[in-house]
mmCIF file of C-alpha atoms and ligand atoms in Angstrom:
data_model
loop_
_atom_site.group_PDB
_atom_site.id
_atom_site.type_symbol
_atom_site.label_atom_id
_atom_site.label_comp_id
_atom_site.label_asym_id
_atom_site.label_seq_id
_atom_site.Cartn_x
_atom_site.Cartn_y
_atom_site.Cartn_z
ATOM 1 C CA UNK I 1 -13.170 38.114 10.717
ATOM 2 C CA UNK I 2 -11.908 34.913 9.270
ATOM 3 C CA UNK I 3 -11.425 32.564 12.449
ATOM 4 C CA UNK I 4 -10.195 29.024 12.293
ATOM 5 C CA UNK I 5 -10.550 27.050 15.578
ATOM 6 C CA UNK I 6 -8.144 23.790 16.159
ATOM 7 C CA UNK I 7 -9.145 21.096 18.411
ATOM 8 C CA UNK I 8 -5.943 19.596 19.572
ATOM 9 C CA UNK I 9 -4.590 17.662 22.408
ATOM 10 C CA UNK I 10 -1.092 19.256 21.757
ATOM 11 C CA UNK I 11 -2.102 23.334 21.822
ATOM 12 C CA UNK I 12 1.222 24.496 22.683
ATOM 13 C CA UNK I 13 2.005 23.454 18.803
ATOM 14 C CA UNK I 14 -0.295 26.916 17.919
ATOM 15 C CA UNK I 15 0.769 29.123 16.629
ATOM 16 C CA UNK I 16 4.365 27.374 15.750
ATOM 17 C CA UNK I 17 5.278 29.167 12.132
ATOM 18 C CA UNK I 18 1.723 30.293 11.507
ATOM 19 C CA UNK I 19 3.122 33.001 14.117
ATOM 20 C CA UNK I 20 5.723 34.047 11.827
ATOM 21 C CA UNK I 21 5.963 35.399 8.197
ATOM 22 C CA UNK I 22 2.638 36.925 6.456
ATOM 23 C CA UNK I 23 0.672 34.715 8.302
ATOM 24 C CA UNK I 24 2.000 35.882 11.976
ATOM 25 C CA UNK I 25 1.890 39.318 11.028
ATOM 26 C CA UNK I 26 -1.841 39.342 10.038
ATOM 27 C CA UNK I 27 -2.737 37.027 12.835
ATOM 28 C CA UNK I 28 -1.008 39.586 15.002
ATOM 29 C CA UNK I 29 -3.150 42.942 13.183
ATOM 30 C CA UNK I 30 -6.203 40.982 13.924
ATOM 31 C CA UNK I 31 -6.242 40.470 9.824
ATOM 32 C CA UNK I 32 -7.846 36.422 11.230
ATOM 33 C CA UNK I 33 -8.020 34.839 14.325
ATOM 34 C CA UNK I 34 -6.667 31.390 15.721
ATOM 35 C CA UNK I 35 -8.262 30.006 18.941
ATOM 36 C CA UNK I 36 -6.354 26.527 20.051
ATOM 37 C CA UNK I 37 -9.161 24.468 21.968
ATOM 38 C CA UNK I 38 -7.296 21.757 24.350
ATOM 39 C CA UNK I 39 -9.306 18.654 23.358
ATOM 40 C CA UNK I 40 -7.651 17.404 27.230
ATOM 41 C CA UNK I 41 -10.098 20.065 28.622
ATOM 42 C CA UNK I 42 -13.003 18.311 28.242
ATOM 43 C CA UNK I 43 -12.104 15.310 29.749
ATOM 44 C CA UNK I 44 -13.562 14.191 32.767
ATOM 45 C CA UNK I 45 -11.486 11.268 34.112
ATOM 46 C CA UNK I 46 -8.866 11.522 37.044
ATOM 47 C CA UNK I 47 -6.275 11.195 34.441
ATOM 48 C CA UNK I 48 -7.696 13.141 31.536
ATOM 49 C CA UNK I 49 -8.058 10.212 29.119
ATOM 50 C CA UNK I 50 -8.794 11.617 25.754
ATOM 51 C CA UNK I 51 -8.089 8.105 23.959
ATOM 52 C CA UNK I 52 -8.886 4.090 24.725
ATOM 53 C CA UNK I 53 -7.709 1.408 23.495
ATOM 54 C CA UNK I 54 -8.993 -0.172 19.956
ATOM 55 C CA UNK I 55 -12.806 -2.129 20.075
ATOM 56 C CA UNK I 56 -11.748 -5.408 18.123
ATOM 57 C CA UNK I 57 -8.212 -5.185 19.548
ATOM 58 C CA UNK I 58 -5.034 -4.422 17.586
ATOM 59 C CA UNK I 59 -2.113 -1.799 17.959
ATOM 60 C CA UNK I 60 -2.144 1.840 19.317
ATOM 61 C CA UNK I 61 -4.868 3.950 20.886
ATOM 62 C CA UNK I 62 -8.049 5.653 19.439
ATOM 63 C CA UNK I 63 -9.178 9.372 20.272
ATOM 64 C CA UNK I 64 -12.320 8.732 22.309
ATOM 65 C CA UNK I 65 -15.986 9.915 20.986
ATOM 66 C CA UNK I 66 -17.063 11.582 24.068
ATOM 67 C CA UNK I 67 -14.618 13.612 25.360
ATOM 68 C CA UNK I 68 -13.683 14.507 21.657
ATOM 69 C CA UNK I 69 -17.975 15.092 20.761
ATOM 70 C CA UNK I 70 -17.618 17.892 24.351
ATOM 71 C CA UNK I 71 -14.698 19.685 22.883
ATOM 72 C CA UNK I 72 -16.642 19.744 19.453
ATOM 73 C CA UNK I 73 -19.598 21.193 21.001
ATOM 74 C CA UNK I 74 -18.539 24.022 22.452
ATOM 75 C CA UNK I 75 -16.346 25.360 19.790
ATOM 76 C CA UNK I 76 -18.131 24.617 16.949
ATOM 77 C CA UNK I 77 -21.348 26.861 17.568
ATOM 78 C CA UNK I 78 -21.631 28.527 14.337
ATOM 79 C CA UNK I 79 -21.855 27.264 10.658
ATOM 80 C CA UNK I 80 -18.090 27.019 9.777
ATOM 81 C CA UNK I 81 -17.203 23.872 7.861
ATOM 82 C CA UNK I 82 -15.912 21.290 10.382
ATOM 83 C CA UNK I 83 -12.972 19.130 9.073
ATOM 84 C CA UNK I 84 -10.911 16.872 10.509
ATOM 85 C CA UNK I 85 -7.479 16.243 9.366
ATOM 86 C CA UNK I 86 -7.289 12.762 7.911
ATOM 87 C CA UNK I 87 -4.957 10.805 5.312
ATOM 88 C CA UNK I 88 -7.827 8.683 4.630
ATOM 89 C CA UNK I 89 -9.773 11.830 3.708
ATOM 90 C CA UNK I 90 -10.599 14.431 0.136
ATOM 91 C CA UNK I 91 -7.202 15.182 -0.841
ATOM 92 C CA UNK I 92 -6.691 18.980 -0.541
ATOM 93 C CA UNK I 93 -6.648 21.697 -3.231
ATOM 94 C CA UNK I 94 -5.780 24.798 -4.038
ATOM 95 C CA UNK I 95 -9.901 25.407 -5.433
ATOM 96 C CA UNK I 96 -11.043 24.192 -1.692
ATOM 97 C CA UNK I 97 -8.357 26.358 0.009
ATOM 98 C CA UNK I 98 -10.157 29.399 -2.233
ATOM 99 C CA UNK I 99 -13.192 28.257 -1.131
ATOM 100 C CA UNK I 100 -12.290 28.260 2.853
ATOM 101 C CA UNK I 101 -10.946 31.376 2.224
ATOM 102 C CA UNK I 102 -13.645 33.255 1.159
ATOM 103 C CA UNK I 103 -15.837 31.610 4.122
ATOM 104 C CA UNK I 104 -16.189 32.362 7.892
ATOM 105 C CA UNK I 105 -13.234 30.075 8.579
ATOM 106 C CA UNK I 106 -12.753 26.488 9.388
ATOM 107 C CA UNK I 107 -12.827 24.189 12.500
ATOM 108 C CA UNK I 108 -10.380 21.859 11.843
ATOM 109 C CA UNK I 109 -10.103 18.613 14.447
ATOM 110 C CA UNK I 110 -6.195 17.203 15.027
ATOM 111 C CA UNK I 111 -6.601 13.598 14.972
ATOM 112 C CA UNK I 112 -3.473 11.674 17.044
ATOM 113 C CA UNK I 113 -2.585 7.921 17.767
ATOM 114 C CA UNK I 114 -4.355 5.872 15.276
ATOM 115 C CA UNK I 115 -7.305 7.646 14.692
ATOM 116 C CA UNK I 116 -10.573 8.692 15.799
ATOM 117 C CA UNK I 117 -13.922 7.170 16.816
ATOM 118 C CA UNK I 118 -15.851 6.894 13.534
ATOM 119 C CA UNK I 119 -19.432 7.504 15.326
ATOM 120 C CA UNK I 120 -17.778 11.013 16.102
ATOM 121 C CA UNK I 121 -16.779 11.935 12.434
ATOM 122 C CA UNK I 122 -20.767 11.047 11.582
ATOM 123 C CA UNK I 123 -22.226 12.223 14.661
ATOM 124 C CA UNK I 124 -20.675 15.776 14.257
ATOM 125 C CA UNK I 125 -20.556 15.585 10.375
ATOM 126 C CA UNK I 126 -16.640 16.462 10.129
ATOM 127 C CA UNK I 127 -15.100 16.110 6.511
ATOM 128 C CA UNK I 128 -12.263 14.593 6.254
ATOM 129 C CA UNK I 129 -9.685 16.383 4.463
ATOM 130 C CA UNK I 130 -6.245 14.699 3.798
ATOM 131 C CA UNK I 131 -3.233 16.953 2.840
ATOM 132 C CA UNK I 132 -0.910 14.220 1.145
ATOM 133 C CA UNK I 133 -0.814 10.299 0.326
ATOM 134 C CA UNK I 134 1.322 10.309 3.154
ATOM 135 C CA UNK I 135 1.007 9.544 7.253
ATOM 136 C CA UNK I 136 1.656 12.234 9.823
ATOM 137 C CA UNK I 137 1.876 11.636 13.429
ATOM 138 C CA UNK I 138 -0.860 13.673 13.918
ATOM 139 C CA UNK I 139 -2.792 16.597 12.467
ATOM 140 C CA UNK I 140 -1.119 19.262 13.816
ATOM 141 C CA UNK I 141 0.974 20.128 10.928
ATOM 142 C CA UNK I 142 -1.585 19.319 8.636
ATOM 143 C CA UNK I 143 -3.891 22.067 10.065
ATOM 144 C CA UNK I 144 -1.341 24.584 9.901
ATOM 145 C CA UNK I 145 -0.492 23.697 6.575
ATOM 146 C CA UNK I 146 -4.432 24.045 5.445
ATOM 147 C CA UNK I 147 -4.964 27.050 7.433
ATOM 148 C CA UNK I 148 -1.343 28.659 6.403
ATOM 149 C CA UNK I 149 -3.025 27.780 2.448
ATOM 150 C CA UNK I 150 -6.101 29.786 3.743
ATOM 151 C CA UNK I 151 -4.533 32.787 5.257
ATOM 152 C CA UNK I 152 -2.387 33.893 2.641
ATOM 153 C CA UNK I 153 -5.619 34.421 0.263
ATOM 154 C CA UNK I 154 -6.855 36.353 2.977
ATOM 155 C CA UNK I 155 -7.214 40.121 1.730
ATOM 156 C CA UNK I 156 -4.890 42.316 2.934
ATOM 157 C CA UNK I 157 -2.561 39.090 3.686
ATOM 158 C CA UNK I 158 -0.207 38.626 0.807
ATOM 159 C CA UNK I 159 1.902 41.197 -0.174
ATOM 160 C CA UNK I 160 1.614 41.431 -4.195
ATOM 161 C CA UNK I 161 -2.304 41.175 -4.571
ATOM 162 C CA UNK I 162 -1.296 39.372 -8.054
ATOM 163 C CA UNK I 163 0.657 37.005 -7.000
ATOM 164 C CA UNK I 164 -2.103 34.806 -5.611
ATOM 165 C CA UNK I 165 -3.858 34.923 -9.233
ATOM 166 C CA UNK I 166 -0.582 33.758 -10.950
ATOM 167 C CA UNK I 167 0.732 31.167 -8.901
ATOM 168 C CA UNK I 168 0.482 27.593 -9.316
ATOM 169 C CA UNK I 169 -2.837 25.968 -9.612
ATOM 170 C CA UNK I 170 -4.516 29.459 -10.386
ATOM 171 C CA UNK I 171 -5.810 28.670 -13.515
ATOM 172 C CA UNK I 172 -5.412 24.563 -13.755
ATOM 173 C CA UNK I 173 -1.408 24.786 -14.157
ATOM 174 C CA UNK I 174 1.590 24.405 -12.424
ATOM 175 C CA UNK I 175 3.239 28.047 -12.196
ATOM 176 C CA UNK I 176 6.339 28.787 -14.938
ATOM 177 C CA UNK I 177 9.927 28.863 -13.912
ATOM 178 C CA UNK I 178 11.301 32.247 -12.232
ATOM 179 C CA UNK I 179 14.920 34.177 -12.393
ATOM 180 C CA UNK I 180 16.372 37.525 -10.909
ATOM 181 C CA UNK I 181 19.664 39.075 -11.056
ATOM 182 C CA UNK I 182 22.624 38.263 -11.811
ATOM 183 C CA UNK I 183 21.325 38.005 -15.489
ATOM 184 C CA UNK I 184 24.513 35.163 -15.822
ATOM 185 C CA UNK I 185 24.970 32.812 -13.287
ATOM 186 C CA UNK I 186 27.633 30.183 -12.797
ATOM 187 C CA UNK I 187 27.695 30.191 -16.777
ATOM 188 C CA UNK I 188 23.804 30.440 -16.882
ATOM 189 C CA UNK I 189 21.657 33.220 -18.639
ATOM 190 C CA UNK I 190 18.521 34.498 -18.242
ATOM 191 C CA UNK I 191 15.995 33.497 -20.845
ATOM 192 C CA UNK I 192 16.141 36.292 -23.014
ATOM 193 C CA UNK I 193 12.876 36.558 -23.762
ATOM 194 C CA UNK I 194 12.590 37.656 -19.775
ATOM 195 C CA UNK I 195 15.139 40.560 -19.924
ATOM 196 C CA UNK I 196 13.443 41.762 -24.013
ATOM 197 C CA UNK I 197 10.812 44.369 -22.410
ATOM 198 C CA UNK I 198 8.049 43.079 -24.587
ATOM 199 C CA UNK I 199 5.628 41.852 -22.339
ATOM 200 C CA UNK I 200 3.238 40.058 -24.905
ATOM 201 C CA UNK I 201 6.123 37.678 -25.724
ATOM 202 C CA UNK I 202 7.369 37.631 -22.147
ATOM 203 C CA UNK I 203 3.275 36.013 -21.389
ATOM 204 C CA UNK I 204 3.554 34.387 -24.118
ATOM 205 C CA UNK I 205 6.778 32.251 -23.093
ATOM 206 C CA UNK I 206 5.456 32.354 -19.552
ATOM 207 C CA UNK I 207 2.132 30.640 -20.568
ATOM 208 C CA UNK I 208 3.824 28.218 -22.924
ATOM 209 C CA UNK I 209 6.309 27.203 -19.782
ATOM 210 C CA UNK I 210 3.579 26.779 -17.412
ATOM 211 C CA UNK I 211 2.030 24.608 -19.813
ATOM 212 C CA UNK I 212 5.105 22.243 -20.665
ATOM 213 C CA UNK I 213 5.963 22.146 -16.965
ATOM 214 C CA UNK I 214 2.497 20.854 -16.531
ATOM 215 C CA UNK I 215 2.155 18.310 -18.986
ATOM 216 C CA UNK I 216 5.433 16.850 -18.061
ATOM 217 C CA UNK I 217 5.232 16.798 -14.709
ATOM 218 C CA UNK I 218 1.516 16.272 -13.754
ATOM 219 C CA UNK I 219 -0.354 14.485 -16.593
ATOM 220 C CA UNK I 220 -3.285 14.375 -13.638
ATOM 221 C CA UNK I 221 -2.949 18.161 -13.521
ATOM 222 C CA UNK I 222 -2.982 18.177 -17.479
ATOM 223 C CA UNK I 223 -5.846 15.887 -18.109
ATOM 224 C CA UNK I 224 -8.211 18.249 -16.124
ATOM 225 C CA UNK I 225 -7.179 21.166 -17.570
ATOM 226 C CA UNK I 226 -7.364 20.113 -20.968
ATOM 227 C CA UNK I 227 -11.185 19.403 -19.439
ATOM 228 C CA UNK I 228 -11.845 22.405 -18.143
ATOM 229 C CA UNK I 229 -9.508 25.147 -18.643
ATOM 230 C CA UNK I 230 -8.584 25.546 -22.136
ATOM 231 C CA UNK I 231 -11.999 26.724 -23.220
ATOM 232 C CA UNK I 232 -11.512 29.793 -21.350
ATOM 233 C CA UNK I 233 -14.327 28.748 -18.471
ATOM 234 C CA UNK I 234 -12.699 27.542 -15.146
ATOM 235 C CA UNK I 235 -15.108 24.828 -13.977
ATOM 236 C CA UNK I 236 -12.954 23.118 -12.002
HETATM 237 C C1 SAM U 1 -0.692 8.396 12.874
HETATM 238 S S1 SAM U 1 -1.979 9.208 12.079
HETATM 239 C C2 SAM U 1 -3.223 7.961 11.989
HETATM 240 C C3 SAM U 1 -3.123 7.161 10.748
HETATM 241 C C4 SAM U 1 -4.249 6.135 10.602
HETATM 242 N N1 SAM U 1 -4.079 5.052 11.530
HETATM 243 C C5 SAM U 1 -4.295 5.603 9.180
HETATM 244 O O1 SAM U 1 -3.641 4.591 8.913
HETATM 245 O O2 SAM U 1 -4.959 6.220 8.330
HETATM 246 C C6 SAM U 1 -2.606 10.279 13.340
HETATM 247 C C7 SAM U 1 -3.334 11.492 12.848
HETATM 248 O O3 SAM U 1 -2.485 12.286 12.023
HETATM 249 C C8 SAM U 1 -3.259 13.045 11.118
HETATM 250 N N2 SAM U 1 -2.742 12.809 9.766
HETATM 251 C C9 SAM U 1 -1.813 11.892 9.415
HETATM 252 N N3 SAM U 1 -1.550 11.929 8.111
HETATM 253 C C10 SAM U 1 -2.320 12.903 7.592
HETATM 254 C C11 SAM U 1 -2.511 13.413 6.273
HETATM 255 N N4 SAM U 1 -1.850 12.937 5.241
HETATM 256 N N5 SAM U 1 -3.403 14.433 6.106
HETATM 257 C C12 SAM U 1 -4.085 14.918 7.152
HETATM 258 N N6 SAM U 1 -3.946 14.460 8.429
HETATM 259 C C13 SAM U 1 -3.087 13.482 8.646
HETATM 260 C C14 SAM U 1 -4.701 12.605 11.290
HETATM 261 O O4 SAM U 1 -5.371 13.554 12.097
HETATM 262 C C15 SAM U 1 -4.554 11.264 12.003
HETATM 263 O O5 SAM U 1 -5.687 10.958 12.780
#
Protein backbone atom coordinates (compact mmCIF):
# COMPACT_ATOMS: atom_id res chain seq x y z
CA UNK A 1 0.00 0.00 0.00
CA UNK A 2 1.12 3.45 -0.86
CA UNK A 3 2.30 4.96 2.64
CA UNK A 4 3.67 8.42 3.09
CA UNK A 5 5.24 9.09 6.55
CA UNK A 6 5.54 12.96 7.83
CA UNK A 7 8.06 13.94 10.28
CA UNK A 8 6.61 16.91 12.00
CA UNK A 9 6.86 18.72 15.20
CA UNK A 10 3.16 19.89 14.76
CA UNK A 11 1.27 16.18 14.17
CA UNK A 12 -2.00 17.29 15.25
CA UNK A 13 -1.93 19.26 11.66
CA UNK A 14 -2.45 15.35 10.07
CA UNK A 15 -4.70 14.61 8.63
CA UNK A 16 -6.29 18.38 8.42
CA UNK A 17 -8.16 18.26 4.73
CA UNK A 18 -6.20 15.25 3.55
CA UNK A 19 -9.01 13.67 5.92
CA UNK A 20 -11.68 14.96 3.84
CA UNK A 21 -12.75 14.74 0.11
CA UNK A 22 -11.23 11.77 -2.19
CA UNK A 23 -8.29 11.84 -0.31
CA UNK A 24 -10.05 11.17 3.31
CA UNK A 25 -12.21 8.70 1.91
CA UNK A 26 -9.39 6.47 0.50
CA UNK A 27 -7.20 7.13 3.45
CA UNK A 28 -10.17 5.94 5.45
CA UNK A 29 -10.74 2.38 2.96
CA UNK A 30 -7.14 1.76 3.59
CA UNK A 31 -6.79 2.84 -0.38
CA UNK A 32 -2.93 4.59 1.35
CA UNK A 33 -1.76 5.11 4.58
CA UNK A 34 -0.54 8.31 6.57
CA UNK A 35 1.59 7.76 9.74
CA UNK A 36 2.41 11.38 11.51
CA UNK A 37 5.89 10.78 13.34
CA UNK A 38 6.25 13.59 16.26
CA UNK A 39 9.79 14.79 15.46
CA UNK A 40 9.36 16.10 19.62
CA UNK A 41 9.49 12.30 20.36
CA UNK A 42 12.83 11.82 19.88
CA UNK A 43 14.11 14.37 21.86
CA UNK A 44 15.95 13.74 24.81
CA UNK A 45 16.29 17.02 26.76
CA UNK A 46 14.14 17.99 29.92
CA UNK A 47 12.38 20.35 27.70
CA UNK A 48 12.19 18.50 24.42
CA UNK A 49 14.36 20.88 22.38
CA UNK A 50 13.99 19.95 18.80
CA UNK A 51 15.74 23.34 17.58
CA UNK A 52 18.97 25.70 18.77
CA UNK A 53 19.82 28.67 18.05
CA UNK A 54 21.81 29.65 14.62
CA UNK A 55 25.98 28.65 14.55
CA UNK A 56 27.31 32.12 13.18
CA UNK A 57 24.48 33.97 14.97
CA UNK A 58 21.57 35.78 13.31
CA UNK A 59 17.65 35.63 13.67
CA UNK A 60 15.30 32.65 14.53
CA UNK A 61 16.00 29.05 15.48
CA UNK A 62 17.30 26.00 13.46
CA UNK A 63 15.73 22.35 13.65
CA UNK A 64 18.54 20.45 15.38
CA UNK A 65 20.54 17.45 13.49
CA UNK A 66 20.28 14.97 16.18
CA UNK A 67 17.11 14.80 17.47
CA UNK A 68 15.81 15.38 13.81
CA UNK A 69 18.68 12.35 12.35
CA UNK A 70 16.59 9.85 15.56
CA UNK A 71 13.21 10.65 14.22
CA UNK A 72 14.63 9.96 10.61
CA UNK A 73 15.93 6.71 11.60
CA UNK A 74 13.29 5.02 12.78
CA UNK A 75 10.75 5.89 10.24
CA UNK A 76 12.58 5.80 7.33
CA UNK A 77 13.56 1.96 7.27
CA UNK A 78 12.68 1.10 3.83
CA UNK A 79 13.66 2.55 0.35
CA UNK A 80 10.96 5.30 -0.04
CA UNK A 81 12.33 8.56 -1.41
CA UNK A 82 13.04 10.87 1.56
CA UNK A 83 12.22 14.60 0.90
CA UNK A 84 12.13 17.35 2.85
CA UNK A 85 9.93 20.22 2.21
CA UNK A 86 12.05 23.20 1.26
CA UNK A 87 11.55 26.62 -0.77
CA UNK A 88 15.11 26.48 -1.49
CA UNK A 89 14.53 23.05 -3.04
CA UNK A 90 13.45 21.20 -7.00
CA UNK A 91 10.38 22.99 -7.66
CA UNK A 92 7.52 20.43 -7.81
CA UNK A 93 5.71 18.90 -10.81
CA UNK A 94 3.03 17.28 -11.91
CA UNK A 95 5.75 14.43 -13.84
CA UNK A 96 7.42 13.95 -10.13
CA UNK A 97 3.98 13.75 -8.43
CA UNK A 98 3.36 10.72 -11.25
CA UNK A 99 6.40 9.44 -10.37
CA UNK A 100 5.73 9.31 -6.34
CA UNK A 101 2.68 7.95 -7.21
CA UNK A 102 3.50 5.01 -8.83
CA UNK A 103 6.24 4.31 -5.95
CA UNK A 104 6.03 2.86 -2.38
CA UNK A 105 5.28 6.34 -1.05
CA UNK A 106 7.26 9.19 0.27
CA UNK A 107 8.82 10.31 3.63
CA UNK A 108 8.48 13.73 3.57
CA UNK A 109 10.39 15.88 6.60
CA UNK A 110 8.35 19.33 7.81
CA UNK A 111 11.01 21.78 8.18
CA UNK A 112 9.90 24.85 10.84
CA UNK A 113 11.67 28.10 12.15
CA UNK A 114 14.34 28.93 9.76
CA UNK A 115 15.42 25.82 8.61
CA UNK A 116 17.22 22.75 9.18
CA UNK A 117 20.75 21.56 9.99
CA UNK A 118 22.39 21.11 6.57
CA UNK A 119 24.71 18.04 7.83
CA UNK A 120 21.17 16.34 8.33
CA UNK A 121 19.80 16.94 4.71
CA UNK A 122 23.40 15.20 3.52
CA UNK A 123 23.75 12.84 6.23
CA UNK A 124 20.26 11.25 5.55
CA UNK A 125 20.28 12.15 1.76
CA UNK A 126 16.74 14.05 1.86
CA UNK A 127 15.79 15.94 -1.47
CA UNK A 128 14.63 18.94 -1.19
CA UNK A 129 11.50 19.57 -2.89
CA UNK A 130 9.99 23.15 -2.92
CA UNK A 131 6.23 23.56 -3.81
CA UNK A 132 6.24 27.39 -4.84
CA UNK A 133 8.72 30.53 -5.12
CA UNK A 134 7.11 31.39 -2.09
CA UNK A 135 7.86 31.04 2.01
CA UNK A 136 5.62 29.00 4.26
CA UNK A 137 5.85 28.95 7.91
CA UNK A 138 6.60 25.59 7.81
CA UNK A 139 6.16 22.42 5.77
CA UNK A 140 3.16 21.26 6.94
CA UNK A 141 0.99 22.47 4.23
CA UNK A 142 3.46 21.83 1.78
CA UNK A 143 3.42 18.05 2.55
CA UNK A 144 -0.16 17.83 2.36
CA UNK A 145 -0.23 19.63 -0.70
CA UNK A 146 2.53 17.04 -2.32
CA UNK A 147 0.98 14.10 -0.82
CA UNK A 148 -2.82 15.41 -1.62
CA UNK A 149 -0.99 15.68 -5.59
CA UNK A 150 0.04 11.98 -4.94
CA UNK A 151 -3.10 10.48 -3.66
CA UNK A 152 -5.45 11.49 -6.13
CA UNK A 153 -3.35 9.44 -8.92
CA UNK A 154 -3.67 6.73 -6.65
CA UNK A 155 -5.85 3.90 -8.41
CA UNK A 156 -9.04 3.54 -7.25
CA UNK A 157 -8.70 7.31 -5.81
CA UNK A 158 -10.20 9.67 -8.31
CA UNK A 159 -13.47 9.28 -9.36
CA UNK A 160 -13.42 9.63 -13.39
CA UNK A 161 -10.28 7.37 -14.18
CA UNK A 162 -9.88 9.98 -17.25
CA UNK A 163 -9.82 12.81 -15.68
CA UNK A 164 -6.29 12.44 -14.34
CA UNK A 165 -5.04 11.87 -18.13
CA UNK A 166 -6.77 15.14 -19.28
CA UNK A 167 -6.08 17.56 -16.77
CA UNK A 168 -3.56 20.14 -16.74
CA UNK A 169 0.02 19.28 -17.20
CA UNK A 170 -0.99 15.73 -18.62
CA UNK A 171 0.50 16.04 -21.75
CA UNK A 172 2.87 19.40 -21.40
CA UNK A 173 -0.31 21.88 -21.36
CA UNK A 174 -2.33 23.78 -19.25
CA UNK A 175 -5.95 22.07 -19.31
CA UNK A 176 -8.80 23.99 -21.75
CA UNK A 177 -11.56 26.05 -20.33
CA UNK A 178 -14.81 24.11 -18.96
CA UNK A 179 -18.81 25.02 -18.95
CA UNK A 180 -22.09 23.19 -17.76
CA UNK A 181 -25.60 24.17 -17.72
CA UNK A 182 -27.31 26.80 -18.01
CA UNK A 183 -26.17 26.81 -21.75
CA UNK A 184 -26.74 31.04 -21.33
CA UNK A 185 -25.54 32.64 -18.47
CA UNK A 186 -25.85 36.22 -17.33
CA UNK A 187 -25.91 36.96 -21.24
CA UNK A 188 -23.13 34.30 -21.83
CA UNK A 189 -23.31 31.15 -24.18
CA UNK A 190 -21.77 28.12 -24.32
CA UNK A 191 -19.21 27.70 -27.05
CA UNK A 192 -21.15 26.09 -29.54
CA UNK A 193 -18.84 23.93 -30.69
CA UNK A 194 -19.33 22.23 -26.94
CA UNK A 195 -23.16 21.72 -27.17
CA UNK A 196 -22.67 20.45 -31.56
CA UNK A 197 -22.37 16.53 -30.63
CA UNK A 198 -19.44 16.11 -32.92
CA UNK A 199 -16.79 15.08 -30.83
CA UNK A 200 -13.82 15.34 -33.40
CA UNK A 201 -14.46 19.11 -33.56
CA UNK A 202 -15.36 19.31 -29.89
CA UNK A 203 -11.20 17.76 -29.41
CA UNK A 204 -10.36 19.64 -31.84
CA UNK A 205 -11.41 23.12 -30.18
CA UNK A 206 -10.46 21.57 -26.86
CA UNK A 207 -6.83 20.90 -28.02
CA UNK A 208 -6.54 24.21 -29.83
CA UNK A 209 -7.76 26.01 -26.31
CA UNK A 210 -5.40 24.16 -24.24
CA UNK A 211 -2.82 25.21 -26.50
CA UNK A 212 -3.61 29.10 -26.67
CA UNK A 213 -4.19 29.07 -22.91
CA UNK A 214 -0.72 27.73 -22.72
CA UNK A 215 1.19 29.85 -24.84
CA UNK A 216 -0.34 32.88 -23.36
CA UNK A 217 -0.14 32.20 -20.07
CA UNK A 218 3.02 30.04 -19.50
CA UNK A 219 5.60 30.67 -22.28
CA UNK A 220 7.90 28.36 -19.70
CA UNK A 221 5.18 25.72 -20.04
CA UNK A 222 5.18 26.39 -23.94
CA UNK A 223 8.84 26.37 -24.59
CA UNK A 224 9.10 22.74 -23.23
CA UNK A 225 6.42 21.48 -24.91
CA UNK A 226 7.23 22.75 -28.14
CA UNK A 227 10.60 20.56 -26.99
CA UNK A 228 9.15 17.66 -26.19
CA UNK A 229 5.58 17.20 -26.77
CA UNK A 230 4.61 18.11 -30.15
CA UNK A 231 6.43 15.23 -31.77
CA UNK A 232 4.07 12.92 -30.28
CA UNK A 233 6.89 11.39 -27.64
CA UNK A 234 6.45 12.75 -24.01
CA UNK A 235 10.05 13.03 -22.79
CA UNK A 236 9.54 15.34 -20.37
C1 LIG B 1 9.91 29.82 7.49
S1 LIG B 1 10.35 28.53 6.45
C2 LIG B 1 12.11 28.68 6.38
C3 LIG B 1 12.55 29.56 5.28
C4 LIG B 1 14.07 29.63 5.14
N1 LIG B 1 14.65 30.38 6.21
C5 LIG B 1 14.45 30.25 3.80
O1 LIG B 1 14.61 31.47 3.75
O2 LIG B 1 14.55 29.51 2.81
C6 LIG B 1 10.14 27.10 7.48
C7 LIG B 1 9.90 25.82 6.75
O3 LIG B 1 8.73 25.91 5.93
C8 LIG B 1 8.82 25.01 4.85
N2 LIG B 1 8.58 25.76 3.61
C9 LIG B 1 8.47 27.10 3.50
N3 LIG B 1 8.24 27.47 2.24
C10 LIG B 1 8.19 26.34 1.51
C11 LIG B 1 8.00 26.07 0.12
N4 LIG B 1 7.81 27.03 -0.75
N5 LIG B 1 8.01 24.76 -0.28
C12 LIG B 1 8.22 23.78 0.60
N6 LIG B 1 8.41 23.99 1.94
C13 LIG B 1 8.40 25.23 2.38
C14 LIG B 1 10.20 24.38 4.91
O4 LIG B 1 10.09 23.10 5.50
C15 LIG B 1 10.97 25.35 5.81
O5 LIG B 1 12.03 24.72 6.48
Amino acid sequence: MWRASVLTILPDMFPGPLGSSLAGKALAAGGWALDVVDIRGFATDRHRSVDDTPAGGGPGMVMKPDVLGRAIDATAKDDRPRLLLSPRGSPLTQGRVEALARGPGIVLVCGRFEGVDERVIAARALEEISIGDYVLSGGEIAAMALIDACVRLLPGVMGAPASGAEESFADGLLEYPHYTRPQVWEGHAIPDVLISGDHGKIAAWRRAEAERLTRERRPDLWAAFLRHFRSGSRTG
